[in-house]
């Protein structure tokens, strides 16, 4: 019989309604035996008492239900975002607050490169600069021969220099939606959404949307440990033979620090092939790698003006956004994956996109009734109360992008959707009131992987300028903590294995320096994270040197 370890903590928040608080948790072979007082767990048998967390607070390991393993690969490229960020090793990268600073960092990166490989950078967002772009001409000044790809923070837009456009075959005659052209009919260098972006990716070499490597997955896992995350999704995964082999190799390594839940990018796989692939992969899941889900991408990003909005449309009069596939194709994908008994995670930012997918799911359920499907609308930032009520009636889950409230809330109120609709963005309180099962997320690398910050956003709804955006949609701390643990686990169909500390579940814990239920709500984001316990094994966060 494997040995028993009993972890002692100052306090344990179990998220288990039958025993919500404890001081000790007993673990054997990576599984929780029980939690409570020492006298409650001691009868399991001889144990080793581990007191290294006696002054710490334990919670279920945080579950990030919408992020991307490309967070690990991203740090192999220059970061050019507006906000400060920390890499997996804990190093702070200062944000760049002017377009000129972005161009200068690109110049530095270009000067340090050898060979003729493409220069890829990430995190740029012109919405913070009054819409001012880094132009194709400026990128050409950085290099006229080396392809340059500047990825926007949203992941839905990029800027390219002339060398990259030429290599991709994009010119005045290119008739692909999303290739932005100037008054002269020539491409400006801005490429919106997946069709033209993939043309650029194909010639740029290794990029953010390429399958991960074992090395990049290990860096992603360390970033998860740094944030207290023990289970993380990878929602846009390449699950071909090589991609799956990489996930298997990485997650099988003894020191790998997170459980992965990849969802296959369904846009790039014919429907019948995708269904067969997921059906064959699901039974091969392991405790560290959970397979069998797909991701469907509908529209784009609100701050990039590529999301699809219902009337009255964009507040500043911008044209409506783009579909990443024709609406009828999206409907057919929903019907096919649902009929096959598979779970879908569906990107829908604008309310028009949410409405299309709710209609498609309603039709699919009418044709093929299925209990407990847990199809999840991801982001779903502008959903109305009426849409939420329909989702509840249909059993549709929602994973809200709460971080938007801080990072782009001011811009949404002033530019993209106006103060009225901005006040209802990421409406967690409405989800609670209407009975929609919900989680909240960060969408890393779009925003940092930090569930306590995400919970802080949902609790306080503060924008970057300090404005409370929609105070009626604030939720209590306890509900926000549930959303980043058991709520997220539910949307991944894994709440029987994780999301709470109770007998039979994985011994996965977030190790915190303070009790998030005891600090003021406005201090929730500042609760220190020591690291995690994964399957009973402590894993410290990387500390900046």
XYZ file of C-alpha atoms in Angstrom:
545
model
C 0.000 0.000 0.000
C 1.474 3.441 -0.945
C 2.350 5.702 2.004
C -0.036 8.365 3.292
C 0.963 12.016 3.581
C -1.088 14.414 5.685
C -0.600 18.065 4.749
C -1.262 20.559 7.517
C -2.258 24.138 6.622
C -3.363 27.243 8.436
C -6.649 26.821 6.622
C -7.948 24.720 3.749
C -10.772 26.011 1.558
C -12.066 22.786 0.060
C -14.892 23.976 -2.247
C -16.650 20.854 -0.961
C -20.083 21.835 0.358
C -20.118 18.881 2.764
C -16.965 20.071 4.535
C -15.990 23.545 3.284
C -13.058 24.177 5.656
C -10.289 22.022 7.059
C -6.788 22.151 8.516
C -5.459 18.781 7.308
C -5.758 16.783 4.103
C -4.673 13.174 3.708
C -3.190 12.035 0.385
C -2.259 8.593 -0.923
C -0.989 7.770 -4.390
C -1.911 11.247 -5.673
C -5.529 11.032 -4.512
C -7.300 12.784 -1.640
C -8.383 10.405 1.122
C -10.114 13.008 3.240
C -9.915 16.516 4.684
C -10.798 17.909 8.095
C -9.006 18.003 11.449
C -6.026 15.749 12.106
C -8.219 13.403 14.134
C -10.578 13.122 11.143
C -7.903 11.929 8.691
C -5.522 10.031 11.020
C -7.686 6.854 11.048
C -6.772 6.196 7.407
C -3.572 4.612 8.748
C 0.071 5.361 9.359
C 0.982 8.690 7.843
C 3.758 11.220 7.450
C 2.772 14.667 8.683
C 3.979 17.361 6.253
C 4.005 20.764 7.961
C 5.726 22.838 5.276
C 2.413 24.614 4.608
C 1.473 25.124 8.259
C 1.453 28.890 7.750
C -0.142 28.718 4.292
C -3.694 28.397 2.938
C -4.638 25.563 0.596
C -7.349 25.611 -2.045
C -8.187 23.231 -4.871
C -5.677 23.766 -7.644
C -6.969 26.520 -9.907
C -8.522 25.357 -13.170
C -7.971 27.600 -16.190
C -10.780 26.705 -18.554
C -9.699 28.952 -21.411
C -6.056 29.521 -22.161
C -3.508 28.445 -24.733
C -0.294 26.488 -24.332
C 1.247 28.941 -26.808
C 1.879 31.021 -23.660
C 5.006 28.876 -23.304
C 6.121 29.449 -26.904
C 5.297 33.163 -26.800
C 8.197 33.868 -24.455
C 10.611 32.622 -27.102
C 9.679 35.808 -29.033
C 9.887 39.519 -28.162
C 7.010 40.783 -26.015
C 5.740 44.184 -27.209
C 2.547 44.565 -25.179
C 1.274 47.638 -23.354
C 1.165 46.119 -19.858
C 3.998 44.707 -17.775
C 4.233 40.891 -17.921
C 6.266 38.183 -16.171
C 7.711 35.271 -18.089
C 7.694 31.659 -16.803
C 11.003 32.216 -15.023
C 9.584 35.192 -13.130
C 11.393 37.935 -15.071
C 9.453 41.188 -15.455
C 9.066 42.552 -19.001
C 8.056 46.237 -18.896
C 5.140 47.233 -21.085
C 5.628 49.533 -24.061
C 3.421 52.605 -23.910
C 4.077 54.156 -27.328
C 4.229 52.784 -30.891
C 7.765 54.173 -31.122
C 8.816 51.995 -28.190
C 7.344 48.968 -29.961
C 9.347 49.727 -33.101
C 12.508 50.215 -31.033
C 12.113 46.824 -29.355
C 11.673 45.274 -32.799
C 14.873 46.996 -33.954
C 16.733 45.556 -30.960
C 15.412 42.075 -31.677
C 16.293 42.344 -35.371
C 19.837 43.469 -34.572
C 20.333 40.459 -32.285
C 19.166 37.913 -34.872
C 21.294 35.989 -37.286
C 20.269 34.291 -40.508
C 17.152 35.224 -42.421
C 14.414 33.636 -40.285
C 11.280 35.645 -39.593
C 11.017 38.026 -36.647
C 7.845 37.326 -34.692
C 6.684 39.534 -31.822
C 3.485 39.488 -29.775
C 1.198 41.485 -27.501
C 0.783 44.679 -29.565
C -2.534 46.516 -29.145
C -3.158 49.803 -30.977
C -6.355 50.502 -29.027
C -4.157 51.917 -26.254
C -2.600 54.387 -28.700
C -5.771 55.984 -29.996
C -5.839 53.493 -32.851
C -2.368 54.467 -34.096
C -0.803 51.478 -35.832
C 2.733 50.335 -36.358
C 2.635 50.688 -40.112
C 3.927 48.462 -42.851
C 6.412 51.223 -43.710
C 7.741 51.275 -40.128
C 8.155 47.512 -40.172
C 9.962 47.792 -43.510
C 12.384 50.217 -41.846
C 13.146 47.607 -39.194
C 13.994 45.200 -42.017
C 13.349 45.269 -45.731
C 14.425 41.663 -46.206
C 13.566 39.732 -43.055
C 9.852 38.811 -42.745
C 8.322 40.499 -39.685
C 5.080 39.395 -38.041
C 3.653 41.566 -35.263
C 0.851 39.717 -33.462
C -1.840 41.774 -31.734
C -2.752 41.004 -28.127
C -6.134 39.582 -29.119
C -4.583 36.895 -31.326
C -7.047 37.846 -34.082
C -4.993 40.485 -35.968
C -1.385 40.816 -37.069
C 0.755 43.367 -38.886
C 3.270 42.282 -41.530
C 6.082 43.979 -43.390
C 6.490 43.885 -47.152
C 8.896 40.945 -47.072
C 6.360 38.777 -45.261
C 3.472 39.855 -47.500
C 5.517 39.058 -50.586
C 6.513 35.641 -49.255
C 2.855 34.889 -48.458
C 1.718 35.999 -51.904
C -0.467 38.789 -50.507
C -0.748 41.767 -52.831
C -3.306 44.139 -54.362
C -4.936 41.236 -56.179
C -5.454 39.080 -53.108
C -9.194 38.600 -52.608
C -9.307 37.203 -49.068
C -11.559 38.726 -46.427
C -9.444 40.279 -43.704
C -6.626 41.534 -45.946
C -6.895 45.259 -45.216
C -6.088 47.546 -48.115
C -5.435 51.270 -48.313
C -6.910 53.888 -50.617
C -4.332 52.872 -53.236
C -5.620 49.312 -53.237
C -2.391 47.940 -51.754
C -2.350 45.847 -48.556
C -1.606 47.971 -45.502
C 0.079 45.037 -43.776
C -2.820 44.443 -41.374
C -4.339 40.966 -41.593
C -7.546 40.255 -39.679
C -8.777 36.837 -38.554
C -7.695 33.348 -39.429
C -7.876 33.083 -43.243
C -5.238 35.728 -44.101
C -3.329 35.203 -40.851
C -2.688 31.560 -41.734
C -1.297 32.670 -45.082
C 1.290 34.639 -43.111
C 1.940 31.871 -40.577
C 2.756 29.373 -43.327
C 5.744 31.409 -44.490
C 6.849 32.884 -41.172
C 8.116 29.599 -39.756
C 7.491 28.691 -36.116
C 4.703 30.876 -34.816
C 2.301 31.281 -31.970
C -0.288 28.975 -33.493
C 2.096 26.183 -34.424
C 1.909 22.961 -32.395
C 3.825 23.289 -29.130
C 7.159 21.684 -28.445
C 8.009 19.724 -25.315
C 10.159 22.662 -24.221
C 7.388 25.227 -24.724
C 4.901 22.985 -22.890
C 7.295 22.745 -19.941
C 7.531 26.541 -19.813
C 3.752 26.771 -19.978
C 3.531 24.284 -17.108
C 5.898 26.414 -15.020
C 3.772 29.478 -15.720
C 0.780 27.492 -14.461
C 2.596 26.567 -11.253
C 3.504 30.235 -10.757
C -0.220 31.091 -10.832
C -1.503 28.212 -8.688
C -2.997 26.436 -11.721
C -3.009 22.627 -11.691
C -5.306 22.023 -14.704
C -5.213 24.126 -17.857
C -6.988 23.928 -21.178
C -5.342 24.454 -24.550
C -8.262 25.714 -26.599
C -7.117 25.706 -30.219
C -4.884 22.676 -30.238
C -3.430 20.832 -33.208
C -4.288 17.237 -32.422
C -2.696 15.547 -35.395
C -0.416 12.578 -34.786
C 2.681 14.688 -34.169
C 0.840 17.160 -31.929
C -0.651 14.437 -29.755
C 2.748 12.744 -29.468
C 4.217 15.987 -28.158
C 1.485 16.372 -25.544
C 2.003 12.768 -24.474
C 5.775 13.105 -24.206
C 5.590 16.315 -22.175
C 2.840 15.269 -19.779
C 4.503 11.895 -19.135
C 7.628 13.554 -17.735
C 7.876 13.276 -13.965
C 8.492 16.987 -13.417
C 5.679 18.253 -15.642
C 3.616 20.592 -13.490
C 0.067 20.800 -14.872
C -2.744 18.622 -16.224
C -3.594 19.564 -19.818
C -6.973 19.604 -21.552
C -6.395 20.300 -25.263
C -9.434 21.070 -27.429
C -8.925 20.416 -31.131
C -9.078 23.349 -33.531
C -12.115 22.210 -35.510
C -11.820 24.885 -38.223
C -8.779 23.210 -39.755
C -10.128 19.644 -39.829
C -12.937 18.284 -42.035
C -15.939 17.449 -39.865
C -15.986 13.679 -40.375
C -12.233 13.438 -39.824
C -12.456 15.588 -36.687
C -15.220 13.468 -35.195
C -13.310 10.251 -35.820
C -10.081 11.708 -34.452
C -11.657 12.860 -31.185
C -13.559 9.607 -30.720
C -10.336 7.645 -31.061
C -8.333 9.977 -28.810
C -10.766 10.255 -25.894
C -10.214 6.692 -24.565
C -6.424 7.244 -24.601
C -6.572 10.060 -22.049
C -4.336 9.892 -18.977
C -4.481 11.598 -15.609
C -2.238 14.357 -17.024
C -3.726 14.590 -20.537
C -7.492 14.732 -21.083
C -8.532 14.422 -24.735
C -11.799 14.369 -26.674
C -12.963 17.990 -26.926
C -13.044 20.464 -29.812
C -12.881 24.234 -30.200
C -14.998 26.094 -32.755
C -14.025 29.673 -33.621
C -16.895 31.875 -34.782
C -16.074 35.594 -34.742
C -13.097 37.719 -33.707
C -12.256 40.180 -30.934
C -14.267 43.167 -29.723
C -11.271 45.446 -29.140
C -9.992 44.496 -32.590
C -13.421 45.341 -34.105
C -13.626 41.865 -35.654
C -16.299 40.458 -33.309
C -19.821 40.117 -34.717
C -22.282 42.454 -32.974
C -26.049 42.711 -33.027
C -27.533 46.163 -33.732
C -26.688 48.906 -32.873
C -23.198 47.615 -33.715
C -19.950 49.317 -32.819
C -20.185 52.483 -30.765
C -17.658 54.340 -32.929
C -19.410 53.351 -36.163
C -16.902 50.722 -37.253
C -18.150 48.069 -39.658
C -19.347 44.802 -38.176
C -16.714 42.124 -37.640
C -15.814 38.934 -39.470
C -16.924 35.328 -39.356
C -14.096 32.785 -39.306
C -16.338 30.433 -41.290
C -19.694 31.024 -42.982
C -22.578 30.867 -40.462
C -24.072 27.820 -42.185
C -20.749 26.008 -41.941
C -20.594 26.829 -38.241
C -24.117 25.476 -37.776
C -23.167 22.235 -39.533
C -20.101 21.845 -37.327
C -22.214 22.279 -34.185
C -24.729 19.742 -35.449
C -22.056 17.208 -36.380
C -19.961 17.331 -33.218
C -23.056 17.323 -31.005
C -24.575 14.350 -32.846
C -21.290 12.495 -32.336
C -21.589 12.919 -28.552
C -18.543 15.196 -28.290
C -18.171 18.339 -26.222
C -17.670 21.716 -27.912
C -16.006 24.863 -26.616
C -17.261 27.655 -28.853
C -15.552 31.036 -29.194
C -18.222 33.734 -29.404
C -17.279 37.278 -28.430
C -20.022 39.468 -29.900
C -23.704 39.031 -29.115
C -24.532 38.197 -32.743
C -22.044 35.324 -32.580
C -23.488 34.154 -29.250
C -26.993 34.242 -30.704
C -25.978 32.230 -33.771
C -24.399 29.544 -31.612
C -27.310 29.389 -29.165
C -29.660 28.887 -32.134
C -27.362 26.221 -33.586
C -27.161 24.377 -30.281
C -30.936 24.567 -29.826
C -31.440 22.992 -33.250
C -28.822 20.308 -32.566
C -30.413 19.435 -29.230
C -33.861 19.248 -30.787
C -32.582 16.807 -33.395
C -30.359 14.824 -30.999
C -31.500 15.310 -27.382
C -28.628 14.846 -24.976
C -28.486 15.416 -21.249
C -25.443 16.922 -19.547
C -23.663 17.884 -22.770
C -21.985 20.945 -21.195
C -21.247 22.663 -24.489
C -19.599 25.912 -23.425
C -19.687 29.355 -25.011
C -16.238 30.815 -24.497
C -15.835 34.559 -23.861
C -19.518 35.277 -24.586
C -18.780 38.777 -23.381
C -21.827 40.633 -24.642
C -24.544 38.070 -23.965
C -27.851 39.657 -22.980
C -30.005 38.446 -20.118
C -32.396 36.916 -22.654
C -29.517 34.955 -24.181
C -28.429 33.819 -20.719
C -31.941 32.539 -19.983
C -31.913 30.516 -23.219
C -28.499 29.108 -22.331
C -29.734 28.007 -18.922
C -32.786 26.325 -20.459
C -30.602 24.484 -22.986
C -27.913 23.416 -20.498
C -25.246 25.546 -22.193
C -22.330 26.604 -19.985
C -20.459 29.889 -20.275
C -16.844 30.815 -19.581
C -16.623 34.602 -19.235
C -13.511 36.617 -20.099
C -13.526 38.665 -16.874
C -10.021 40.072 -17.435
C -11.415 42.246 -20.227
C -13.041 44.449 -17.600
C -9.642 45.645 -16.420
C -7.531 45.478 -19.562
C -10.023 46.943 -22.065
C -13.007 48.111 -20.012
C -12.297 51.809 -20.524
C -11.872 51.309 -24.265
C -15.080 49.270 -24.496
C -17.081 52.014 -22.797
C -15.547 54.801 -24.896
C -14.959 53.163 -28.291
C -16.161 49.650 -29.016
C -19.653 49.118 -27.559
C -20.413 52.185 -25.426
C -21.171 52.577 -21.715
C -24.546 50.790 -21.705
C -23.417 47.473 -23.169
C -19.973 47.706 -21.545
C -21.693 47.673 -18.149
C -23.115 44.216 -18.908
C -19.903 42.723 -20.292
C -18.862 39.395 -18.803
C -22.055 39.352 -16.768
C -21.230 36.864 -14.014
C -24.037 38.115 -11.761
C -26.564 37.515 -14.539
C -25.163 34.014 -15.066
C -25.706 33.362 -11.357
C -29.207 34.826 -11.386
C -30.335 32.883 -14.459
C -28.758 29.590 -13.408
C -26.123 29.304 -16.125
C -23.174 27.135 -15.070
C -20.187 29.443 -15.470
C -16.449 29.886 -15.151
C -14.150 32.869 -15.677
C -10.850 32.908 -17.531
C -7.755 34.781 -18.729
C -7.240 33.506 -22.322
C -3.444 33.491 -21.836
C -1.351 34.659 -23.563
C -3.929 37.361 -24.410
C -3.823 38.349 -20.723
C -1.614 36.827 -18.011
C -2.338 33.424 -16.521
C -3.435 34.481 -13.012
C -6.772 33.106 -11.749
C -6.756 35.199 -8.567
C -6.518 38.303 -10.744
C -9.354 36.972 -12.899
C -11.437 36.449 -9.748
C -10.539 39.973 -8.624
C -11.864 41.293 -11.938
C -15.211 39.533 -11.502
C -15.523 40.680 -7.871
C -14.535 44.333 -8.326
C -15.110 45.050 -12.061
C -12.495 47.806 -12.007
C -11.104 49.124 -15.288
C -7.535 50.202 -15.810
C -8.488 53.765 -14.882
C -10.200 52.646 -11.662
C -13.784 52.962 -12.863
C -16.332 50.381 -11.684
C -17.832 49.003 -14.896
C -21.324 47.672 -14.209
C -21.384 47.465 -10.403
C -24.578 45.395 -10.536
C -22.607 42.567 -12.178
C -20.075 42.200 -9.332
C -20.121 38.812 -7.624
C -19.038 37.746 -4.097
C -15.493 36.479 -3.544
C -16.756 32.983 -2.698
C -18.544 32.724 -6.051
C -15.498 33.991 -7.931
C -13.284 31.397 -6.220
C -15.757 28.704 -7.171
C -15.649 29.931 -10.787
C -11.855 29.385 -10.983
C -12.033 25.933 -9.380
C -15.158 23.779 -9.440
C -16.955 26.012 -11.968
C -14.157 25.724 -14.519
C -13.797 21.995 -13.833
C -17.504 21.579 -14.590
C -17.197 23.283 -17.991
C -14.368 20.864 -18.859
C -16.464 17.859 -17.777
C -13.837 17.063 -15.134
C -15.550 18.073 -11.893
C -15.629 14.411 -10.826
C -11.818 14.488 -10.731
C -10.828 18.011 -9.741
C -12.047 21.444 -8.676
C -12.571 20.613 -4.993
C -10.678 18.893 -2.195
C -12.674 15.794 -1.344
C -12.192 12.028 -1.212
C -11.349 10.362 -4.503
C -10.278 13.486 -6.385
C -6.775 14.387 -7.520
C -4.618 15.781 -4.712
C -4.156 19.083 -6.566
C -3.845 22.231 -4.446
C -3.044 25.910 -4.889
C -0.753 27.008 -2.056
C -1.437 30.606 -0.992
C 0.189 33.005 1.418
C -3.118 34.507 2.588
C -6.731 33.434 2.902
C -8.601 34.892 -0.104
C -11.838 34.865 1.912
C -10.236 36.942 4.681
C -8.544 39.735 2.712
C -10.520 42.765 1.487
C -12.102 42.047 -1.937
C -9.950 44.719 -3.559
C -6.816 42.857 -2.354
C -7.775 39.500 -3.861
C -5.364 39.860 -6.784
C -2.470 40.453 -4.379
C -2.779 37.169 -2.454
C 0.675 35.552 -2.794
C 0.967 32.218 -4.601
C 3.662 29.901 -3.196
C 3.059 27.346 -5.921
C 1.025 24.161 -6.223
C 0.698 20.568 -5.116
C 0.025 18.293 -8.090
C -0.956 14.736 -7.362
C 0.425 15.152 -3.847
C 3.803 16.538 -5.011
C 4.661 20.142 -3.993
C 5.867 22.377 -6.824
C 7.165 25.866 -5.965
C 6.617 28.857 -8.208
C 9.575 30.374 -10.047
C 10.857 33.441 -8.252
C 12.312 36.449 -10.024
C 16.021 36.895 -9.426
